[in-house]
Amino acid sequence: QVRLEETGGDLVQAGGSLRVSCTASRSIFSFDGVDWYRQVPGKQRELVASINSGGSTNYADFVKGRFTISRDMAKNAVLLQMNDLRPEDTAVYYCHATKVVNVEGARVEHWGQGTQVIVSS
């Protein structure tokens, strides 16, 4: 059973920075992709940023230029550096990892429990 754990959530003032981390019970490089999602009560979970096994990254428009996703080999972690935080960034941030398991493209997905980020105005 693969476990993902998010840490680093906190209360921060608008304009501030925060880095959340996703660690895994196996090498993060064993996944085909790792993403950060976020969710606020009453809304659907939304994709924030992705990094694939080759290191390519993608970002939602609402975080482009402010957030950076990266991998830390030494810590076996996927990091999300969040700068210029806004109150609307307040959410629970979840780590999500996928692994293709056969030639047909079937995937196994893993989710962490989430970490709360609160941005005060």
Short mmCIF file of C-alpha atoms in Angstrom, two decimals:
data_model
loop_
_atom_site.label_atom_id
_atom_site.label_comp_id
_atom_site.label_asym_id
_atom_site.label_seq_id
_atom_site.Cartn_x
_atom_site.Cartn_y
_atom_site.Cartn_z
CA GLN A 1 0.00 0.00 0.00
CA VAL A 2 1.50 3.29 -1.11
CA ARG A 3 1.17 6.15 1.34
CA LEU A 4 1.42 9.83 0.52
CA GLU A 5 1.81 12.40 3.26
CA GLU A 6 1.46 16.13 2.88
CA THR A 7 3.06 18.52 5.33
CA GLY A 8 3.70 22.23 5.53
CA GLY A 9 0.22 23.68 5.58
CA ASP A 10 -0.11 26.76 7.74
CA LEU A 11 -1.74 30.12 8.28
CA VAL A 12 -0.03 32.85 6.28
CA GLN A 13 -0.79 36.45 5.44
CA ALA A 14 -1.71 37.53 1.95
CA GLY A 15 1.39 38.18 -0.10
CA GLY A 16 3.38 35.68 1.88
CA SER A 17 4.97 32.39 0.90
CA LEU A 18 4.60 28.80 1.96
CA ARG A 19 6.02 25.50 0.84
CA VAL A 20 4.08 22.28 1.16
CA SER A 21 5.68 18.90 0.77
CA CYS A 22 4.47 15.49 -0.35
CA THR A 23 6.48 12.48 0.74
CA ALA A 24 5.81 8.92 -0.35
CA SER A 25 6.37 5.47 1.09
CA ARG A 26 8.26 4.58 -2.08
CA SER A 27 10.42 6.53 -4.48
CA ILE A 28 8.58 9.49 -5.96
CA PHE A 29 10.45 8.77 -9.16
CA SER A 30 8.55 5.49 -9.46
CA PHE A 31 5.37 7.39 -10.28
CA ASP A 32 4.46 8.52 -13.78
CA GLY A 33 3.10 11.76 -12.43
CA VAL A 34 2.60 13.61 -9.19
CA ASP A 35 0.12 16.42 -8.85
CA TRP A 36 -1.05 18.92 -6.30
CA TYR A 37 -4.80 19.48 -6.05
CA ARG A 38 -6.74 21.73 -3.74
CA GLN A 39 -10.26 21.79 -2.44
CA VAL A 40 -12.46 24.15 -0.51
CA PRO A 41 -15.70 23.05 1.17
CA GLY A 42 -18.58 22.86 -1.26
CA LYS A 43 -16.38 22.93 -4.34
CA GLN A 44 -14.79 20.30 -6.53
CA ARG A 45 -11.18 19.41 -6.07
CA GLU A 46 -9.10 21.30 -8.63
CA LEU A 47 -5.73 20.62 -10.17
CA VAL A 48 -3.05 23.10 -9.16
CA ALA A 49 0.22 21.77 -10.58
CA SER A 50 1.69 18.61 -12.06
CA ILE A 51 5.10 17.12 -12.61
CA ASN A 52 5.70 14.00 -14.66
CA SER A 53 8.42 11.39 -14.51
CA GLY A 54 10.50 13.36 -17.00
CA GLY A 55 10.32 16.49 -14.88
CA SER A 56 7.93 18.43 -17.11
CA THR A 57 5.55 20.66 -15.23
CA ASN A 58 2.14 22.15 -15.78
CA TYR A 59 0.21 24.72 -13.81
CA ALA A 60 -3.34 25.92 -13.52
CA ASP A 61 -3.74 29.42 -14.89
CA PHE A 62 -4.66 30.76 -11.48
CA VAL A 63 -1.24 29.87 -10.02
CA LYS A 64 1.06 30.44 -12.98
CA GLY A 65 3.94 32.69 -12.03
CA ARG A 66 3.25 32.25 -8.31
CA PHE A 67 3.57 28.53 -7.59
CA THR A 68 6.38 26.13 -8.46
CA ILE A 69 6.27 22.35 -8.32
CA SER A 70 9.52 20.45 -8.00
CA ARG A 71 11.03 17.19 -6.81
CA ASP A 72 13.54 16.86 -4.01
CA MET A 73 15.49 13.65 -4.47
CA ALA A 74 17.20 13.81 -1.08
CA LYS A 75 13.86 14.12 0.73
CA ASN A 76 11.97 11.86 -1.68
CA ALA A 77 9.39 14.59 -1.89
CA VAL A 78 7.41 16.65 -4.32
CA LEU A 79 7.32 20.26 -3.23
CA LEU A 80 4.92 23.03 -4.00
CA GLN A 81 6.42 26.44 -3.41
CA MET A 82 3.66 29.01 -3.15
CA ASN A 83 4.49 32.70 -3.40
CA ASP A 84 2.33 35.81 -3.42
CA LEU A 85 -0.43 33.91 -1.69
CA ARG A 86 -3.96 35.25 -1.86
CA PRO A 87 -6.99 34.60 0.34
CA GLU A 88 -8.54 32.65 -2.52
CA ASP A 89 -5.64 30.17 -2.27
CA THR A 90 -7.08 29.04 1.04
CA ALA A 91 -7.84 25.33 0.70
CA VAL A 92 -6.82 21.85 1.68
CA TYR A 93 -3.95 20.86 -0.60
CA TYR A 94 -3.73 17.24 -1.65
CA CYS A 95 -0.94 15.22 -3.19
CA HIS A 96 -1.92 12.80 -5.95
CA ALA A 97 0.33 10.25 -7.63
CA THR A 98 -0.34 8.00 -10.59
CA LYS A 99 1.33 4.93 -12.01
CA VAL A 100 0.55 3.26 -15.32
CA VAL A 101 0.30 -0.47 -14.65
CA ASN A 102 -0.23 -2.07 -18.05
CA VAL A 103 0.20 -1.51 -21.77
CA GLU A 104 -3.45 -0.49 -22.11
CA GLY A 105 -2.72 2.53 -19.95
CA ALA A 106 -4.62 1.51 -16.85
CA ARG A 107 -3.50 3.59 -13.90
CA VAL A 108 -3.33 3.26 -10.17
CA GLU A 109 -3.94 6.46 -8.25
CA HIS A 110 -2.90 7.42 -4.76
CA TRP A 111 -4.03 10.33 -2.61
CA GLY A 112 -2.72 11.86 0.54
CA GLN A 113 -4.84 13.11 3.42
CA GLY A 114 -4.24 16.77 2.64
CA THR A 115 -2.72 19.74 4.40
CA GLN A 116 -4.61 22.93 5.23
CA VAL A 117 -3.41 26.25 3.86
CA ILE A 118 -5.10 29.39 5.14
CA VAL A 119 -4.29 32.78 3.69
CA SER A 120 -5.52 35.72 5.71
CA SER A 121 -6.26 39.09 4.15
#
